[in-house]
CSV table of C-alpha atoms in Angstrom, one decimal:
chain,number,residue,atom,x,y,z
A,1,UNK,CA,31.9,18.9,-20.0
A,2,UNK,CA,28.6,18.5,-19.1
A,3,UNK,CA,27.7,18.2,-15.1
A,4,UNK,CA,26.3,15.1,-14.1
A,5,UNK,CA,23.3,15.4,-12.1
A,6,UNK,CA,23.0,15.6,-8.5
A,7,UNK,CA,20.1,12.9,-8.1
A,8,UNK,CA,19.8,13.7,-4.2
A,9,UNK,CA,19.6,17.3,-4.3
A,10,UNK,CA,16.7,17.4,-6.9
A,11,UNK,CA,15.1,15.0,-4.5
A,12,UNK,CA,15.2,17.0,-1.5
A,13,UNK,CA,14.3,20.1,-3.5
A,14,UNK,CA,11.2,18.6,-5.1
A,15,UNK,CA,10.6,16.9,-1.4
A,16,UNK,CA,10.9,20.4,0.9
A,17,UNK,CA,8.5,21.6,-2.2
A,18,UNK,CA,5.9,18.8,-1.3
A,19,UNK,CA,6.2,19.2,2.5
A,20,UNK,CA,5.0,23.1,2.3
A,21,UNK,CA,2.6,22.3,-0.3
A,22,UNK,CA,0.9,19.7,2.0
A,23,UNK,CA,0.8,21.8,5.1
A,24,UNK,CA,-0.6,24.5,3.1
A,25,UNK,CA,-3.3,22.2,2.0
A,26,UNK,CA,-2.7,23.4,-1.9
A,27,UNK,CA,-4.7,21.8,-4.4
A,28,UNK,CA,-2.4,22.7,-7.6
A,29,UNK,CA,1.1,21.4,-7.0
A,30,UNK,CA,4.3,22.5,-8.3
A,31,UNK,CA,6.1,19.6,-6.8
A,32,UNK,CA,6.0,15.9,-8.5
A,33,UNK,CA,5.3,13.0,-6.5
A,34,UNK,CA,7.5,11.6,-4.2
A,35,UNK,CA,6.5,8.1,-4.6
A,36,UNK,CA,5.2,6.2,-7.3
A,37,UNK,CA,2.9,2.4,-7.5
A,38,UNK,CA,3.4,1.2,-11.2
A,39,UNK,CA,1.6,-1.7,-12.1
A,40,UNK,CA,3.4,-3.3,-15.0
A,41,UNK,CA,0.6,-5.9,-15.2
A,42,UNK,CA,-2.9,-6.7,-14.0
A,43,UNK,CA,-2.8,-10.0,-14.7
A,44,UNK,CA,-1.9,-13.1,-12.1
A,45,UNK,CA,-1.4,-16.5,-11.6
A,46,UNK,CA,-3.0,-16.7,-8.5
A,47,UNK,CA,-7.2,-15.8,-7.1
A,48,UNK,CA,-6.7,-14.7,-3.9
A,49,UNK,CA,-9.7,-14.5,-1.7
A,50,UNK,CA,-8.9,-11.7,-0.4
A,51,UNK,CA,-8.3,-9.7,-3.6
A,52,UNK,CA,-10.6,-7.8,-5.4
A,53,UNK,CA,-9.0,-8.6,-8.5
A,54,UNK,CA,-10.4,-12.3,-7.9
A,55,UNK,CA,-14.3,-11.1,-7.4
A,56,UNK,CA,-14.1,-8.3,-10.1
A,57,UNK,CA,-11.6,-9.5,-12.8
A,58,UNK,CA,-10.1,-6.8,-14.9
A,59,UNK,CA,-9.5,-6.9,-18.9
A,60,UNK,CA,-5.7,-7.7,-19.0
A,61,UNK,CA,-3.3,-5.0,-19.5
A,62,UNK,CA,0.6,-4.2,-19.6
A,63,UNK,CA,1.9,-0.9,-19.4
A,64,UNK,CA,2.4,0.6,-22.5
A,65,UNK,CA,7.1,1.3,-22.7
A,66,UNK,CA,5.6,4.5,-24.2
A,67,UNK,CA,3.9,5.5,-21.0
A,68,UNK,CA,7.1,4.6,-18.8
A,69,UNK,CA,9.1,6.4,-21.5
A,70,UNK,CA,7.5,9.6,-20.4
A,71,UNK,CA,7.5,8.8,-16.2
A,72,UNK,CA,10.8,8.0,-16.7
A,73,UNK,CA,11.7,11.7,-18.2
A,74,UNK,CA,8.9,13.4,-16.0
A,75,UNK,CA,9.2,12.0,-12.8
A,76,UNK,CA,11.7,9.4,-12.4
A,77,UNK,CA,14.4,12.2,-11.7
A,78,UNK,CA,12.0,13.5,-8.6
A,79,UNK,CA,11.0,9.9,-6.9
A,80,UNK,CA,12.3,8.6,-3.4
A,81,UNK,CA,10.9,5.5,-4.1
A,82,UNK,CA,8.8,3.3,-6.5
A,83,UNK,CA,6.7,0.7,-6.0
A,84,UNK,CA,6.2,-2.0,-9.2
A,85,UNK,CA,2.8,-3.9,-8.7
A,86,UNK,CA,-0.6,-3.4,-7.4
A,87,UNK,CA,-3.5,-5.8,-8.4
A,88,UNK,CA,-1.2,-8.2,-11.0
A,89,UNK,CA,1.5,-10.4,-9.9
A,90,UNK,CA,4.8,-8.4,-11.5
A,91,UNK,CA,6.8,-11.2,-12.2
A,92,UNK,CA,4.3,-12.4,-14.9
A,93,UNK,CA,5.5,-9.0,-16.5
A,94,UNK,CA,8.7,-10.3,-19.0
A,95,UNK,CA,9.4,-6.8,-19.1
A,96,UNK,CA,9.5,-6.2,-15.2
A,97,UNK,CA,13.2,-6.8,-14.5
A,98,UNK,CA,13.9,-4.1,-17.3
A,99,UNK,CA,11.8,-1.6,-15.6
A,100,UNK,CA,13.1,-2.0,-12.4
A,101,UNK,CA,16.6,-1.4,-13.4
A,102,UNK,CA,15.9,1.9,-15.3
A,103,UNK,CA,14.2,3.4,-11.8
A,104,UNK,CA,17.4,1.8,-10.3
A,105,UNK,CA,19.7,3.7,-12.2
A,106,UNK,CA,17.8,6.9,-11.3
A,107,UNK,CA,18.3,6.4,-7.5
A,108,UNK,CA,14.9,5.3,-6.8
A,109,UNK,CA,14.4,3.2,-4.0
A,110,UNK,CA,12.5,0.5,-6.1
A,111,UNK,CA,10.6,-2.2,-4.6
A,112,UNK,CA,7.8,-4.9,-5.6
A,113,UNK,CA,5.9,-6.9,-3.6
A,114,UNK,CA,5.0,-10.8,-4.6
A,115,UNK,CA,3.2,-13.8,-4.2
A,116,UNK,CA,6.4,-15.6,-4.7
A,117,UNK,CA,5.2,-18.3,-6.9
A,118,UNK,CA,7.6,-17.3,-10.1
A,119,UNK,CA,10.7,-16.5,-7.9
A,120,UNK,CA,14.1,-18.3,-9.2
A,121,UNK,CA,17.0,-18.6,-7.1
A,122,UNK,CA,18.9,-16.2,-9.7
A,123,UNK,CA,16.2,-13.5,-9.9
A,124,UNK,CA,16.0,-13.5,-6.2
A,125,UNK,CA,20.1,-13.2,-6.2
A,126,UNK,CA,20.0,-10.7,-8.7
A,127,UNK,CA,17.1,-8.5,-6.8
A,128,UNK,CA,19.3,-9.1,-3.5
A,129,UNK,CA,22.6,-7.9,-4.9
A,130,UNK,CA,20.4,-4.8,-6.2
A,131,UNK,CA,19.4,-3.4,-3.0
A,132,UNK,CA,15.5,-4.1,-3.7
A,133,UNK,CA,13.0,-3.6,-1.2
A,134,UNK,CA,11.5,-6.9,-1.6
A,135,UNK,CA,7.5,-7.7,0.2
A,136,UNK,CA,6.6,-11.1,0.3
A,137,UNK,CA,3.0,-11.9,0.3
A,138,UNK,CA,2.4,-14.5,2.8
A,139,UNK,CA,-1.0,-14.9,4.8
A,140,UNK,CA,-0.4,-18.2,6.6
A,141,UNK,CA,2.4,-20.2,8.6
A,142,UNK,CA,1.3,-23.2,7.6
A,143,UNK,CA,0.3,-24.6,4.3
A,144,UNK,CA,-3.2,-25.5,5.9
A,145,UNK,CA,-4.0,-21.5,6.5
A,146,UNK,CA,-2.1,-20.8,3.6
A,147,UNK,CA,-4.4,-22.5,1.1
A,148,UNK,CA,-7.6,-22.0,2.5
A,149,UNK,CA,-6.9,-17.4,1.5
A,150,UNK,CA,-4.6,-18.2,-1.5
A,151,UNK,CA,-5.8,-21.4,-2.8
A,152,UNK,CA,-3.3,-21.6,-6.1
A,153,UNK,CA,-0.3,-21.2,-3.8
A,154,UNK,CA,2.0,-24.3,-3.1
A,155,UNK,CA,3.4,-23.0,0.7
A,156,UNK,CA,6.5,-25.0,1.1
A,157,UNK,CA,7.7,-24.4,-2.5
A,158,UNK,CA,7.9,-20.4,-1.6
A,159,UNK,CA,9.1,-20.9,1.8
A,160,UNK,CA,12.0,-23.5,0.5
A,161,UNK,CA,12.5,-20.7,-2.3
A,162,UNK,CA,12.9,-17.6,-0.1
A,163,UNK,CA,15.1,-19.7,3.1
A,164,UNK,CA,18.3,-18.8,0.4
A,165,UNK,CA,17.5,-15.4,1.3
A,166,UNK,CA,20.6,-15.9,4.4
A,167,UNK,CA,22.9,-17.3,1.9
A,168,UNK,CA,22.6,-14.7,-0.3
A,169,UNK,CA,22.3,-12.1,1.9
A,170,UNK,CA,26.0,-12.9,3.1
A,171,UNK,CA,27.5,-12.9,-0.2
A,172,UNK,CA,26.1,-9.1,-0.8
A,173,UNK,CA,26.3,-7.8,2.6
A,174,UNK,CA,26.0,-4.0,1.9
A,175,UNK,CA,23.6,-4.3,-1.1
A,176,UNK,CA,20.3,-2.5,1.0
A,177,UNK,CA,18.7,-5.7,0.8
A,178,UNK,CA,15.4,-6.0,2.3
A,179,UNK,CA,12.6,-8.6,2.9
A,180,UNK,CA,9.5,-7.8,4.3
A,181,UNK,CA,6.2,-10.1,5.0
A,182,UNK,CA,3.0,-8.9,3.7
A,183,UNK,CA,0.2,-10.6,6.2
A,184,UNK,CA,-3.3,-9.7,5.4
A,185,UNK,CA,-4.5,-10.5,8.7
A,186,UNK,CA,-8.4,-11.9,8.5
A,187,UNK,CA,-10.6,-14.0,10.6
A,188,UNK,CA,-9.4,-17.3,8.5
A,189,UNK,CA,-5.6,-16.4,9.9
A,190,UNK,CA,-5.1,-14.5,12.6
A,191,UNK,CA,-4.3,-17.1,14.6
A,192,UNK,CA,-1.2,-18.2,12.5
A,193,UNK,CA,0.3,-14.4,13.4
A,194,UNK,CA,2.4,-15.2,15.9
A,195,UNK,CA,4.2,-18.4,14.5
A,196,UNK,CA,4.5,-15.9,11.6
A,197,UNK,CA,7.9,-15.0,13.6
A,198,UNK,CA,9.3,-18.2,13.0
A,199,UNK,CA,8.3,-18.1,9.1
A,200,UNK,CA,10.3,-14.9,8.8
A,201,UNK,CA,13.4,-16.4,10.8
A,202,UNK,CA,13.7,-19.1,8.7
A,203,UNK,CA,13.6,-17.4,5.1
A,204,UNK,CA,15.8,-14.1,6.8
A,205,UNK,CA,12.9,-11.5,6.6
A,206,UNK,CA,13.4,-8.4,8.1
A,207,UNK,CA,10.2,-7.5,9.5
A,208,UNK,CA,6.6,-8.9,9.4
A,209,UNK,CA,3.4,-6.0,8.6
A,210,UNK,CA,0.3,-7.2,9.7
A,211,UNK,CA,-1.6,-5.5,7.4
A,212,UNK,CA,-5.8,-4.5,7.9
A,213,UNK,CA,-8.3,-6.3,5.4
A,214,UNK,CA,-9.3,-3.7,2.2
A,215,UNK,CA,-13.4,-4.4,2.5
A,216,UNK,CA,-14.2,-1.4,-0.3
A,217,UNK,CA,-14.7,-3.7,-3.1
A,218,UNK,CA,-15.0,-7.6,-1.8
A,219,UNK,CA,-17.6,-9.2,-1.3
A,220,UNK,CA,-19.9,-9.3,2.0
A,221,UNK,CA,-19.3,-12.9,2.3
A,222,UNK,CA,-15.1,-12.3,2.5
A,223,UNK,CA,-15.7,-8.5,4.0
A,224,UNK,CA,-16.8,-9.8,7.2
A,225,UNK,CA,-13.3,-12.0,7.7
A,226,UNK,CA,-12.3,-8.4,8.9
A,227,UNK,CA,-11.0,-8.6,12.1
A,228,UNK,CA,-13.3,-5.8,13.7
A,229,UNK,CA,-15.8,-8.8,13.4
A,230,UNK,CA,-13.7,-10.5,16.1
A,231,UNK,CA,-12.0,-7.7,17.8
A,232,UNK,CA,-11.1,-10.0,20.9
A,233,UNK,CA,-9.5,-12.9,19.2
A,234,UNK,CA,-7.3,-10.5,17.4
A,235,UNK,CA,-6.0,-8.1,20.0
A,236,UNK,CA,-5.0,-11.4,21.9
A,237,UNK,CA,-3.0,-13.0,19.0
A,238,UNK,CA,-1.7,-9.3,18.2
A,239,UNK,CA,-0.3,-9.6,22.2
A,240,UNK,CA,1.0,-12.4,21.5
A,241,UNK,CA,2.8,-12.1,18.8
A,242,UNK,CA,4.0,-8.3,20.4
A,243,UNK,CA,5.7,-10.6,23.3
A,244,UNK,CA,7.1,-13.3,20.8
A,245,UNK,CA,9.0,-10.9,18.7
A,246,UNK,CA,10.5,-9.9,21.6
A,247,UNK,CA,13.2,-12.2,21.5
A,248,UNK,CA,13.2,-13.0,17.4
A,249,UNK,CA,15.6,-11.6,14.6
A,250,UNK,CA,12.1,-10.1,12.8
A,251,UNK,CA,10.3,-6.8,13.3
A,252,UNK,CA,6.7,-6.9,13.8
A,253,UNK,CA,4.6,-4.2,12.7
A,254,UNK,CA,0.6,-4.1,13.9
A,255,UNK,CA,-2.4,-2.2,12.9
A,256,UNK,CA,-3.6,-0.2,16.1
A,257,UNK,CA,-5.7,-2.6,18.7
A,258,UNK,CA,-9.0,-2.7,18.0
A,259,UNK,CA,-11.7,-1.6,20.5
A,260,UNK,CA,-12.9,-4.5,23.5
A,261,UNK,CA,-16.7,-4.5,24.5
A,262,UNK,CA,-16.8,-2.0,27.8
A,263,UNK,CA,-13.2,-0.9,27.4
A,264,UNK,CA,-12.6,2.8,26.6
A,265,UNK,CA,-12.0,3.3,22.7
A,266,UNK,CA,-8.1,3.0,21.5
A,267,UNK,CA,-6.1,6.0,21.7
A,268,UNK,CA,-5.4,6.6,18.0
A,269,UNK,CA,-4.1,10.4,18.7
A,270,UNK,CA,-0.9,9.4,18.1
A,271,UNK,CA,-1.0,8.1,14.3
A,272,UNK,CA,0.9,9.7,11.7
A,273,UNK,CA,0.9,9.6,7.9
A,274,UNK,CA,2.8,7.1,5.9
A,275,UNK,CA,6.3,9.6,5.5
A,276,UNK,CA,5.8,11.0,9.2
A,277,UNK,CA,5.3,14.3,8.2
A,278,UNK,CA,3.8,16.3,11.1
A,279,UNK,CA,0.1,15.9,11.5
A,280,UNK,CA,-2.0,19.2,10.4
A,281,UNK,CA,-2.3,21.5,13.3
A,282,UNK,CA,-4.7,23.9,12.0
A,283,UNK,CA,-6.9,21.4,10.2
A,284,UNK,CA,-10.9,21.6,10.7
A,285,UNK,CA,-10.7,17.5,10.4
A,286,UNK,CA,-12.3,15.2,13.4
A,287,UNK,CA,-10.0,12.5,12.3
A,288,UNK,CA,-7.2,10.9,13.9
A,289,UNK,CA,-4.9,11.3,11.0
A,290,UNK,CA,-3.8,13.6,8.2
A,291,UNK,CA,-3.3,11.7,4.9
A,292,UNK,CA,-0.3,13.1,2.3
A,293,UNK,CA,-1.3,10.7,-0.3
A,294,UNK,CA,-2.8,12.8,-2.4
A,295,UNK,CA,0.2,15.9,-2.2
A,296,UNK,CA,2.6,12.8,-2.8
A,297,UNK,CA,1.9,9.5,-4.1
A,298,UNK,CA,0.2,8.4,-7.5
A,299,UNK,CA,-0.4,4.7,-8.7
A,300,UNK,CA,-0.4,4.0,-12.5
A,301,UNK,CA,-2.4,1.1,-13.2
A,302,UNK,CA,-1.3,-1.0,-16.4
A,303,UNK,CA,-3.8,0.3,-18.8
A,304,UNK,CA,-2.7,4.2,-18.1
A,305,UNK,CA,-5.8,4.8,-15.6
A,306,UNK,CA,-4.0,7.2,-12.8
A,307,UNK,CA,-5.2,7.1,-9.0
A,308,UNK,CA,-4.1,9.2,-5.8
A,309,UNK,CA,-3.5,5.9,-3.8
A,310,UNK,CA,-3.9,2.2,-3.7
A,311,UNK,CA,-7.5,2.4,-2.4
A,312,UNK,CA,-9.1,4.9,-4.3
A,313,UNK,CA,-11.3,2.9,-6.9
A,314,UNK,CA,-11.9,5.6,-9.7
A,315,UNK,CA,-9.6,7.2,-12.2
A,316,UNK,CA,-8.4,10.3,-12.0
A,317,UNK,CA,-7.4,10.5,-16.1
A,318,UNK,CA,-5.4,8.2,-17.8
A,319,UNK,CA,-1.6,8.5,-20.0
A,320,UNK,CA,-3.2,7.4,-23.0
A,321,UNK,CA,-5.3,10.7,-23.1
A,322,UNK,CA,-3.8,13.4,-21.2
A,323,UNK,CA,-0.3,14.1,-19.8
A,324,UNK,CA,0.7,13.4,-16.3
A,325,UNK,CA,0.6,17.4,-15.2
A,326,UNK,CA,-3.3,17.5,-16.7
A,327,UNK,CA,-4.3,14.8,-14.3
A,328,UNK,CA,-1.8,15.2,-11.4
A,329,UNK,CA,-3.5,19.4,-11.3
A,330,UNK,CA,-6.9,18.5,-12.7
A,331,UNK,CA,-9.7,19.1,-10.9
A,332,UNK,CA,-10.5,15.4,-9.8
A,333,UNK,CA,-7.3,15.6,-8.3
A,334,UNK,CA,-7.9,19.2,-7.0
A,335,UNK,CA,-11.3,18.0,-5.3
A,336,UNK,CA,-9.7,15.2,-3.2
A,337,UNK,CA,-6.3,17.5,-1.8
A,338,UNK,CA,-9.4,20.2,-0.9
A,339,UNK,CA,-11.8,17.7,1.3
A,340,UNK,CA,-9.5,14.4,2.3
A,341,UNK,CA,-7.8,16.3,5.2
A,342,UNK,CA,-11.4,18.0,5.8
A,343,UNK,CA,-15.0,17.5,8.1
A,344,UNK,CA,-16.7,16.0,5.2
A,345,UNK,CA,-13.7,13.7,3.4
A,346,UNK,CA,-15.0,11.6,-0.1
A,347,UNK,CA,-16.5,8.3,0.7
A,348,UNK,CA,-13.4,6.1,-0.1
A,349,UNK,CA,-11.4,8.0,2.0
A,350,UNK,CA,-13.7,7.5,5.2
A,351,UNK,CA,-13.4,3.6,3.8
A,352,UNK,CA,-10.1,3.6,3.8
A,353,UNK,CA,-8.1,0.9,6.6
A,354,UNK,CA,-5.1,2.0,5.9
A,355,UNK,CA,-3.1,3.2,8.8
A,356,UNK,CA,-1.6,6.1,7.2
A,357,UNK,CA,-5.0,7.2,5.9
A,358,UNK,CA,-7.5,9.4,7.9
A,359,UNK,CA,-8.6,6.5,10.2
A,360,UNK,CA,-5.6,5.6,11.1
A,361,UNK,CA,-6.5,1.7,10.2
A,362,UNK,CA,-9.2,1.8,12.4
A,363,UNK,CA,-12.7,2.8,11.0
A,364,UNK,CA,-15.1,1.7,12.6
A,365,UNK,CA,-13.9,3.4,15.9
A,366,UNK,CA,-13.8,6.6,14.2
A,367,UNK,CA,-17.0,6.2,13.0
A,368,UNK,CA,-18.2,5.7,16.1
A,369,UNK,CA,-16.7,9.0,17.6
A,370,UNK,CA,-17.1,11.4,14.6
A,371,UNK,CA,-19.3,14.7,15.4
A,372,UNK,CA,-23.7,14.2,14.7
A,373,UNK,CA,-22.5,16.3,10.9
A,374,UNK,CA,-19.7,14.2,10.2
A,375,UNK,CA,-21.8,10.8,10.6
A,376,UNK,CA,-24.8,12.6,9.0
A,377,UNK,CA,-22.5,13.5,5.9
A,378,UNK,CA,-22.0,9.8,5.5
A,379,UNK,CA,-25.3,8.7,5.8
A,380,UNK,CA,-26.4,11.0,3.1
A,381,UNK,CA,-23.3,9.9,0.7
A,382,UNK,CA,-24.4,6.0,1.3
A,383,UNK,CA,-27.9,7.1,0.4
A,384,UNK,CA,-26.4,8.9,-2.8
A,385,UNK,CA,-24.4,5.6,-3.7
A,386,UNK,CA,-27.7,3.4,-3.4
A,387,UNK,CA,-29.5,5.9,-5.8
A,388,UNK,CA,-26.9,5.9,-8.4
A,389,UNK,CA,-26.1,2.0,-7.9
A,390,UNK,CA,-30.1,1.7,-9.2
C-alpha cells in the first residue's frame, strides 16, 4: 500500500529550509519557493491607468499546460500559497478554473486577484465554497472615481456582483473564504479611502489594503498621482479612514504615513518582510527592511519569462529554455540574493514601494536618510541607465 503524502510536513520542511537559507543570506538554495505568482494570461479586458500593462502593452501570451505540468511536479508539492494573475486579468484565461483546482488539490493556499468585470454568480459560488483567497481590484467608492483610474469598468455592475458575497458566505461557512480589496491609492482617489469602509461592508470584504502606486515603469504624467506628491492630503484621509474602521466589520491595512513638511521623518524601524520572518540582525544594509523575496517567491509570467518578485522588470530565464532549478540557482538569481539585503541593493530594488521590500513602502524617505555612499551609489546607477537608454 503505498503511503499517501503528508502535504504539511514537506511544507514545513522545505519552509524551516528557506528560513536558514535566508538568514544566512545564501545565494544557491536547496529549498523551493514558498510562494508562487503564475500568470495564466497577459491579456485584459480592461487599460487601467495605473497599469503598466496599459502604457507598455505586451505581445499576448497563455501559459503553456506544459510549463504548469512541470511546476506542478517540481514545486507544487513545496508551496504555501499561490497566487494566479499578475499583469492580465485571469478570468479571461478558459483554462484558469482548471489550474486553480490542481494547486487546490495540492494544499496550496491558492488565490487570484481581479478586476471583477467577468465574475458570475456561480464562479464566485464555486471560488467561495473553495476556500479561495479572493482580491478584488477596486480603486474608487463611487463610480465617478472609479472611471476616471479604470475607465472600461462599469462600478455598480461589480459592486451589485460581489454584495452576494454574504449570501454565499452563509451557505459555506467553514470554506476559508476570503475577500480582500485591492486600493491603489493615487492622487485621483485618495479621498474616496475612507468611504471605501462602506464599499467593503456592503459586498462582505474582509479587509481593505491600501496599496502604494508602482512608478517603475508608468509614465511621468501618471507617476506623479503618487501620493508622496501630496503627502498631507493623504496622511489626513489615511486618519480618517484609521478612525472609521474603528467601528466597521472590514480591516484596513495602510502603507506607513508619509513624511509632513517640518515634522521628524516616519519611524519605519519597525517594518518587517512580507512572511514576518525576523529582520536581519547582522546585515551591513541602511535600510529599514530586509526583503525574503528573492530566498522565497518567484512569479511566472505567461510566456515562461521567470522573475524574483512582482516588481522586478527583467527576466531572470524563462521555462521554455532552461528548467526551473537553472534559473531559480543561476547567477542572475545569485546576484540579487548577494546585494538586495546589502549597502549598494540593484536599482529596482531601491525603486521598489512595496512595504515588504527594503523601503518599507516608503522611498523617498529612505532616500532621504541613506549614508553620502549609498545615495552616491544611486546617482552613479541613474547615470549608467541614461547611458545605456542612448
Amino acid at each position: 500500500m503505498v503511503k499517501p503524502i503528508d502535504w504539511e510536513q514537506l511544507k514545513a520542511e522545505n519552509e524551516a529550509i528557506a528560513r536558514q537559507e535566508f538568514q544566512g543570506q545564501q545565494t544557491v538554495l536547496t529549498a523551493r519557493p514558498l510562494f508562487l505568482q503564475i500568470e495564466t494570461t497577459n491579456r485584459c479586458n480592461f487599460n487601467c491607468k495605473i497599469c503598466e500593462r496599459s502604457h507598455h502593452p505586451p505581445k499576448p501570451h497563455m501559459i503553456d499546460m506544459d510549463i504548469v505540468d512541470m511546476l506542478e511536479e517540481n514545486l507544487f508539492p513545496y508551496l504555501r500559497d499561490s497566487s494566479l494573475q499578475s499583469f492580465g486579468e485571469p478570468l479571461t484565461d478558459p483554462n484558469f478554473d482548471a489550474l486553480l483546482e490542481r494547486m487546490t488539490a495540492h494544499r496550496i493556499h491558492a488565490g487570484f486577484t481581479t478586476n471583477g468585470s467577468l465574475m458570475t454568480e456561480e464562479r464566485l459560488e464555486g471560488y467561495v465554497r473553495a476556500g479561495v483567497f479572493l482580491c478584488l481590484s477596486l480603486d474608487g467608492a463611487t463610480a465617478e472615481t472609479y472611471n476616471r483610474i479604470r475607465p472600461n469598468g462599469n462600478f455598480e455592475a461589480i459592486v451589485a456582483r460581489f454584495a452576494q458575497v454574504p449570501r454565499l458566505r452563509s451557505l459555506y461557512p467553514d470554506s476559508g473564504f476570503k475577500l480582500r480589496i485591492h486600493f491603489v491609492a493615487t492622487t485621483q482617489n485618495i479621498d474616496d479611502l475612507p468611504a471605501m469602509l462602506e464599499v467593503g461592508e456592503r459586498i462582505g470584504a474582509d479587509e481593505i489594503e491600501a496599496l502604494n502606486l508602482l512608478t517603475l515603469r508608468l509614465p511621468a504624467t501618471v507617476a506623479h498621482w503618487s501620493l508622496e506628491h501630496d503627502p498631507l492630503r493623504a496622511n489626513q484621509r489615511f486618519r480618517e479612514a484609521q478612525e472609521k474602521a474603528l467601528t466597521s466589520t472590514v480591516t484596513l491595512k495602510l502603507p506607513p504615513y508619509y513624511d509632513e513638511p517640518d515634522t521628524p521623518p516616519v519611524d519605519l524601524s519597525e517594518a518587517r518582510n512580507y512572511i514576518l520572518w525576523p529582520k536581519l540582525t547582522d546585515s551591513p544594509s541602511p535600510y529599514p527592511n530586509s526583503c525574503s523575496d528573492p530566498w522565497t517567491l518567484a512569479v511566472i509570467s505567461a510566456n515562461g519569462d521567470v522573475r524574483p518578485c512582482c516588481v522586478w522588470p527583467y527576466s531572470m530565464g524563462n521555462l521554455h529554455r532552461q528548467s526551473f532549478e537553472e534559473i531559480w540557482n543561476g547567477p542572475g538569481w545569485q546576484k540579487i540574493r548577494r546585494r538586495v539585503n546589502s549597502r549598494f541593493p540593484q536599482r529596482p530594488c531601491k525603486e521598489c514601494t512595496l512595504w515588504s521590500g527594503i523601503n518599507a513602502g516608503r522611498k523617498e524617505t529612505v532616500q532621504k536618510q541613506l549614508p553620502f555612499i549609498c545615495r552616491l551609489h544611486s546617482i552613479g546607477q541613474e547615470v549608467a541607465r541614461i547611458f545605456r537608454a542612448h
